[in-house]
Each structure stands twice: as structure tokens, then as C-alpha cells.
Amino acid sequence: MGLINVTINNQTIAVEEGTTILEAAKKLDIRIPTLCYLNLEHVKTVNGSASCRVCVVEIEGRRNLAPSCATPVSEGMVVRTNTLRCIKARRLVVELLLSNHPTDCLICEKNLNCELQSLAAELDIRRIKFHGVRATHEKDISSKAIIRNMDKCILCRRCETMCNEVQTVHVYSAVNRGFDTFIAPALNLPMDKSICTFCGQCVSVCPTAALTVVNEARDGGHGKNGSCS
Ligand code: SF4
Ligand code: SF4
Ligand code: FES
């Protein structure tokens, strides 16, 4: 495989063909914020859904911003990761996600441990800019191990990658399209009727509280009485 020269924020590096801008930036110690991206190096699996567009960058000569996690470098490519345009685009993405997300961080299971929350803080988002119809779903508290709260799902598809490609159990897939899309076991069955083995790996990669483990003390019986929402 040949080497490709790419310049990111005025620093040039030679990387292997097929390397993404995000990976090349990492080699230069340049951090690009991400949300859906997940690199499970130990099992050689990447969640490359490129669904969130948080990682967008500017490429010289291209009109549109590009998702750095899914864009391979090409010879002589010149990239900027921190322009005002990139930052504004990232903010817009997160503001739109927040407009369809419950705003109960203080009593959320993932408070202070949520990637969406940290990203909003990093981008200095201090208000919900867009108010509209929110997608709402019944919380799945059927299992003794995992709670599914699709109101908090950001459709990153990490759980699908983990369950389908790594664990090879194939529990999850997307149901419906567009605004009505959500992630569910086949036939939209509740977790306790699905083929889930309750290994918990999907919960460990979920960036928000869309998938959480049942905590008997807190949830008082599968989330039925507790403050989790
Ligand atoms: S807990 Fe169930 S749904 Fe989650 S990764 Fe394991 S088998 Fe798949
Ligand atoms: S349930 Fe979690 S991991 Fe799965 S798509 Fe939604 S936010 Fe991502
Ligand atoms: S992190 Fe690149 S598109 Fe989501």
C-alpha cells in the first residue's frame, strides 16, 4: 500500500492509503470531535455509520464539509479542522440533536458520563435553539438487565455494530424511516422476548442513556418507579 501526503491544520504527514482524515489527524495529535464514530481496535471493528456529522472538516477545493471519520485522505489533500465554518456546523448538528432529546440531564442515568452532554458543553451550547415535535417512544423495561429508552437515542448505530458485528447476536436494527426511525430488536419485540443474551456490550458503547443497565436500587424494579426517564 502506498503512502499519501496530507496536510491538516498546516502540518503535513504521510499516511497509508485508505486512512481517514480522522485517523490522520489523530497521528498529528489533532483532535476532531466525534459522536457516532467508534473504533473497537481490539476486535478490528469500526462503527462507520457516519450518521452524526459532528466530525466535519473543510477540505481545500471542495464546496461541502466532509465527515472526517468516513473520508479517506487523498494525495496533496489540505484539510482544516477548526475553522469557524466547521465549528458552526458541529454546533448546529448538536443543537438539532438536543432539540429532539429530553432535557433531564440532572436526573439522567448518564449525567456527567454522556457523550452528547460533554459535546454540548465543549461546543458551549447553553440553550435549546430549536423547539418542535419530539419523537417519543415507550421505554422498554421488560428485561431484568437492560432498559431501552429510545427517546434518548441519537441513531449513532454503535449498538448495532457491537451486537451484530462483534457479538454476532444480531438483536438490533433500525425500524421506520426519517424522523420516525428508532433502533429495536427484530419485529420491535421487547428485550425480554428478543434473542438478546444480555451480555451488556451494546450498553457499554451507547453514548447516551438510550441503553442502560438496570440498577435495582435506583430503578426500583426495572425503571418502573425510579427517576430514570
Ligand atoms: S446485551 Fe443483547 S442486544 Fe446488547 S450486545 Fe449483548 S446480545 Fe446484543
Ligand atoms: S441506542 Fe445508543 S448506541 Fe444504539 S443507536 Fe441509539 S444512541 Fe446509538
Ligand atoms: S463522528 Fe463522523 S459522522 Fe459521526
Short mmCIF file of C-alpha atoms and ligand atoms in Angstrom, two decimals:
data_model
loop_
_atom_site.label_atom_id
_atom_site.label_comp_id
_atom_site.label_asym_id
_atom_site.label_seq_id
_atom_site.Cartn_x
_atom_site.Cartn_y
_atom_site.Cartn_z
CA MET A 1 0.00 0.00 0.00
CA GLY A 2 1.35 3.43 -0.95
CA LEU A 3 1.80 6.44 1.28
CA ILE A 4 -0.35 9.53 0.87
CA ASN A 5 0.69 13.05 1.88
CA VAL A 6 -1.98 15.07 3.62
CA THR A 7 -1.80 18.46 5.31
CA ILE A 8 -4.03 19.08 8.30
CA ASN A 9 -4.03 22.46 10.04
CA ASN A 10 -0.70 23.30 8.33
CA GLN A 11 1.02 20.06 9.43
CA THR A 12 1.92 17.51 6.76
CA ILE A 13 2.06 13.77 7.32
CA ALA A 14 2.41 10.69 5.12
CA VAL A 15 -0.18 8.02 5.92
CA GLU A 16 -1.20 4.74 4.36
CA GLU A 17 -3.70 4.76 1.54
CA GLY A 18 -7.22 4.30 2.90
CA THR A 19 -6.51 6.21 6.11
CA THR A 20 -9.36 8.53 7.01
CA ILE A 21 -8.86 12.22 7.77
CA LEU A 22 -9.84 11.50 11.37
CA GLU A 23 -7.14 8.83 11.72
CA ALA A 24 -4.52 11.02 10.02
CA ALA A 25 -5.41 13.91 12.35
CA LYS A 26 -5.02 11.61 15.35
CA LYS A 27 -1.49 10.77 14.24
CA LEU A 28 -0.76 14.50 14.33
CA ASP A 29 -2.35 14.82 17.79
CA ILE A 30 -5.13 16.90 16.29
CA ARG A 31 -8.44 16.13 17.95
CA ILE A 32 -11.60 16.27 15.88
CA PRO A 33 -14.81 15.87 17.92
CA THR A 34 -16.85 12.76 17.06
CA LEU A 35 -20.09 11.23 18.25
CA CYS A 36 -21.23 8.24 16.20
CA TYR A 37 -17.71 7.08 15.38
CA LEU A 38 -16.37 4.20 17.45
CA ASN A 39 -13.15 2.33 16.80
CA LEU A 40 -13.06 -1.00 18.60
CA GLU A 41 -9.41 -1.60 17.75
CA HIS A 42 -9.11 -4.77 19.85
CA VAL A 43 -11.71 -6.50 17.70
CA LYS A 44 -10.83 -4.66 14.49
CA THR A 45 -14.30 -3.21 14.12
CA VAL A 46 -15.27 0.36 13.38
CA ASN A 47 -18.71 1.89 13.63
CA GLY A 48 -18.54 3.86 10.43
CA SER A 49 -22.18 4.84 10.10
CA ALA A 50 -21.10 8.49 9.64
CA SER A 51 -24.58 9.40 10.75
CA CYS A 52 -23.96 12.34 13.08
CA ARG A 53 -21.75 14.73 11.04
CA VAL A 54 -20.12 16.10 14.19
CA CYS A 55 -16.66 15.38 12.79
CA VAL A 56 -16.96 17.60 9.72
CA VAL A 57 -13.87 19.35 8.34
CA GLU A 58 -13.05 21.69 5.46
CA ILE A 59 -11.12 20.32 2.52
CA GLU A 60 -9.44 22.81 0.20
CA GLY A 61 -11.13 22.84 -3.20
CA ARG A 62 -14.31 21.11 -2.01
CA ARG A 63 -17.50 23.03 -1.55
CA ASN A 64 -19.10 20.84 1.12
CA LEU A 65 -17.77 20.00 4.53
CA ALA A 66 -16.72 16.35 4.81
CA PRO A 67 -17.21 13.86 7.66
CA SER A 68 -13.61 13.18 8.66
CA CYS A 69 -14.42 9.73 10.08
CA ALA A 70 -15.60 8.48 6.71
CA THR A 71 -13.44 10.42 4.25
CA PRO A 72 -10.18 8.81 3.16
CA VAL A 73 -7.22 11.09 2.54
CA SER A 74 -6.01 11.67 -0.99
CA GLU A 75 -2.62 12.83 -2.25
CA GLY A 76 -1.97 16.50 -1.52
CA MET A 77 -5.22 16.98 0.37
CA VAL A 78 -5.29 20.11 2.53
CA VAL A 79 -7.64 19.95 5.50
CA ARG A 80 -8.70 22.39 8.19
CA THR A 81 -10.45 21.03 11.24
CA ASN A 82 -11.02 24.12 13.34
CA THR A 83 -12.45 26.86 11.12
CA LEU A 84 -15.47 28.88 12.17
CA ARG A 85 -17.48 27.09 9.48
CA CYS A 86 -16.62 23.67 10.96
CA ILE A 87 -17.40 24.78 14.49
CA LYS A 88 -20.72 26.31 13.46
CA ALA A 89 -21.69 23.15 11.57
CA ARG A 90 -20.85 20.98 14.60
CA ARG A 91 -22.87 23.24 16.85
CA LEU A 92 -25.84 23.04 14.52
CA VAL A 93 -25.68 19.23 14.48
CA VAL A 94 -25.65 19.06 18.27
CA GLU A 95 -28.35 21.73 18.60
CA LEU A 96 -30.59 19.70 16.31
CA LEU A 97 -29.91 16.52 18.30
CA LEU A 98 -30.77 18.34 21.51
CA SER A 99 -34.00 19.64 20.02
CA ASN A 100 -35.18 16.02 19.85
CA HIS A 101 -33.80 14.93 23.20
CA PRO A 102 -35.22 15.03 26.73
CA THR A 103 -33.64 17.80 28.76
CA ASP A 104 -33.47 15.96 32.05
CA CYS A 105 -29.70 15.65 32.36
CA LEU A 106 -29.75 16.23 36.11
CA ILE A 107 -31.76 13.08 36.79
CA CYS A 108 -30.45 11.07 33.86
CA GLU A 109 -28.57 7.81 34.48
CA LYS A 110 -25.75 9.08 32.29
CA ASN A 111 -25.43 12.54 33.82
CA LEU A 112 -21.74 13.55 33.66
CA ASN A 113 -20.99 10.39 31.71
CA CYS A 114 -22.79 11.19 28.47
CA GLU A 115 -21.02 11.92 25.20
CA LEU A 116 -23.83 14.13 23.93
CA GLN A 117 -23.76 16.18 27.12
CA SER A 118 -19.95 16.57 27.00
CA LEU A 119 -20.07 17.58 23.36
CA ALA A 120 -22.74 20.19 24.07
CA ALA A 121 -20.53 21.56 26.85
CA GLU A 122 -17.43 21.50 24.63
CA LEU A 123 -19.27 23.43 21.94
CA ASP A 124 -20.58 25.86 24.56
CA ILE A 125 -24.23 25.17 23.81
CA ARG A 126 -26.24 26.81 26.55
CA ARG A 127 -29.79 26.79 25.24
CA ILE A 128 -32.11 24.62 23.20
CA LYS A 129 -32.33 26.58 19.98
CA PHE A 130 -34.94 24.61 18.09
CA HIS A 131 -38.30 23.64 19.54
CA GLY A 132 -40.53 21.27 17.63
CA VAL A 133 -42.21 17.90 17.78
CA ARG A 134 -40.14 15.35 19.63
CA ALA A 135 -40.13 11.66 18.81
CA THR A 136 -41.41 9.74 21.82
CA HIS A 137 -41.27 6.03 22.44
CA GLU A 138 -42.41 3.80 25.22
CA LYS A 139 -39.49 2.85 27.43
CA ASP A 140 -38.70 -0.86 27.23
CA ILE A 141 -38.32 -2.07 30.80
CA SER A 142 -39.24 -5.67 30.00
CA SER A 143 -35.87 -7.21 30.80
CA LYS A 144 -34.16 -7.59 34.13
CA ALA A 145 -30.88 -6.38 32.68
CA ILE A 146 -31.23 -3.65 30.05
CA ILE A 147 -33.51 -0.64 29.76
CA ARG A 148 -34.12 0.77 26.27
CA ASN A 149 -35.13 4.40 26.18
CA MET A 150 -35.32 5.39 22.54
CA ASP A 151 -36.25 8.97 23.46
CA LYS A 152 -32.54 9.34 24.16
CA CYS A 153 -31.26 7.56 21.08
CA ILE A 154 -29.18 9.63 18.67
CA LEU A 155 -29.13 6.91 15.99
CA CYS A 156 -25.39 6.52 16.06
CA ARG A 157 -25.78 2.78 15.32
CA ARG A 158 -22.96 1.80 17.68
CA CYS A 159 -25.22 -0.75 19.38
CA GLU A 160 -25.98 -2.38 16.05
CA THR A 161 -22.29 -2.62 15.18
CA MET A 162 -21.47 -4.07 18.58
CA CYS A 163 -24.31 -6.59 18.72
CA ASN A 164 -24.37 -7.57 15.06
CA GLU A 165 -20.71 -7.49 14.08
CA VAL A 166 -18.80 -8.10 17.30
CA GLN A 167 -21.14 -10.22 19.42
CA THR A 168 -22.82 -11.62 16.26
CA VAL A 169 -26.16 -11.94 18.04
CA HIS A 170 -27.99 -9.59 15.65
CA VAL A 171 -30.56 -8.18 18.02
CA TYR A 172 -30.87 -4.62 16.72
CA SER A 173 -31.85 -2.95 13.52
CA ALA A 174 -33.46 0.33 12.53
CA VAL A 175 -37.25 0.47 12.43
CA ASN A 176 -39.12 3.00 10.25
CA ARG A 177 -37.53 5.85 8.29
CA GLY A 178 -36.63 9.50 8.67
CA PHE A 179 -37.88 11.23 11.81
CA ASP A 180 -39.71 8.05 12.90
CA THR A 181 -36.57 5.89 12.87
CA PHE A 182 -35.63 4.09 16.05
CA ILE A 183 -33.47 1.12 16.97
CA ALA A 184 -35.20 -2.03 18.16
CA PRO A 185 -34.97 -5.80 18.34
CA ALA A 186 -36.45 -7.65 15.36
CA LEU A 187 -40.22 -7.20 14.97
CA ASN A 188 -39.94 -4.45 17.58
CA LEU A 189 -40.15 -7.12 20.27
CA PRO A 190 -39.47 -6.13 23.87
CA MET A 191 -35.97 -7.03 25.07
CA ASP A 192 -37.16 -9.97 27.17
CA LYS A 193 -38.76 -11.56 24.09
CA SER A 194 -35.78 -10.89 21.82
CA ILE A 195 -32.76 -13.12 21.20
CA CYS A 196 -30.59 -10.87 23.43
CA THR A 197 -28.10 -12.74 25.57
CA PHE A 198 -27.76 -9.74 27.91
CA CYS A 199 -24.01 -9.56 27.52
CA GLY A 200 -24.30 -5.78 28.03
CA GLN A 201 -21.88 -4.84 25.27
CA CYS A 202 -24.37 -2.58 23.48
CA VAL A 203 -24.90 -0.64 26.70
CA SER A 204 -21.16 -0.14 27.06
CA VAL A 205 -20.89 1.62 23.69
CA CYS A 206 -24.09 3.65 23.78
CA PRO A 207 -23.05 7.32 24.07
CA THR A 208 -26.26 8.42 25.81
CA ALA A 209 -28.81 6.88 28.18
CA ALA A 210 -30.71 5.21 25.35
CA LEU A 211 -29.40 1.87 26.60
CA THR A 212 -28.65 1.45 30.29
CA VAL A 213 -28.33 -1.42 32.71
CA VAL A 214 -31.00 -1.99 35.30
CA ASN A 215 -29.92 -0.76 38.70
CA GLU A 216 -32.32 -2.35 41.20
CA ALA A 217 -31.57 0.18 43.93
CA ARG A 218 -32.12 3.16 41.70
CA ASP A 219 -34.79 1.89 39.35
CA GLY A 220 -36.90 0.11 41.99
CA GLY A 221 -37.82 -2.74 39.67
CA HIS A 222 -36.68 -2.24 36.11
CA GLY A 223 -37.06 1.52 35.99
CA LYS A 224 -40.74 1.41 36.84
CA ASN A 225 -40.57 3.64 39.89
CA GLY A 226 -37.21 5.33 39.76
CA SER A 227 -36.19 8.66 38.42
CA CYS A 228 -34.69 7.28 35.24
CA SER A 229 -36.52 8.59 32.26
S1 SF4 B 1 -26.85 -7.24 25.50
FE1 SF4 B 1 -28.15 -8.19 23.93
S2 SF4 B 1 -28.54 -6.56 22.47
FE2 SF4 B 1 -26.76 -5.91 23.70
S3 SF4 B 1 -24.92 -6.61 22.56
FE3 SF4 B 1 -25.44 -8.22 24.03
S4 SF4 B 1 -26.77 -9.63 22.89
FE4 SF4 B 1 -26.73 -7.72 21.73
S1 SF4 B 2 -29.37 3.01 21.29
FE1 SF4 B 2 -27.47 4.11 21.85
S2 SF4 B 2 -25.86 3.08 20.68
FE2 SF4 B 2 -27.81 2.48 19.75
S3 SF4 B 2 -28.14 3.94 18.08
FE3 SF4 B 2 -29.20 4.76 19.89
S4 SF4 B 2 -27.72 6.11 20.88
FE4 SF4 B 2 -26.57 4.84 19.44
S1 FES B 3 -18.33 11.03 14.04
FE1 FES B 3 -18.09 11.28 11.91
S2 FES B 3 -20.10 11.35 11.16
FE2 FES B 3 -20.35 10.94 13.30
#
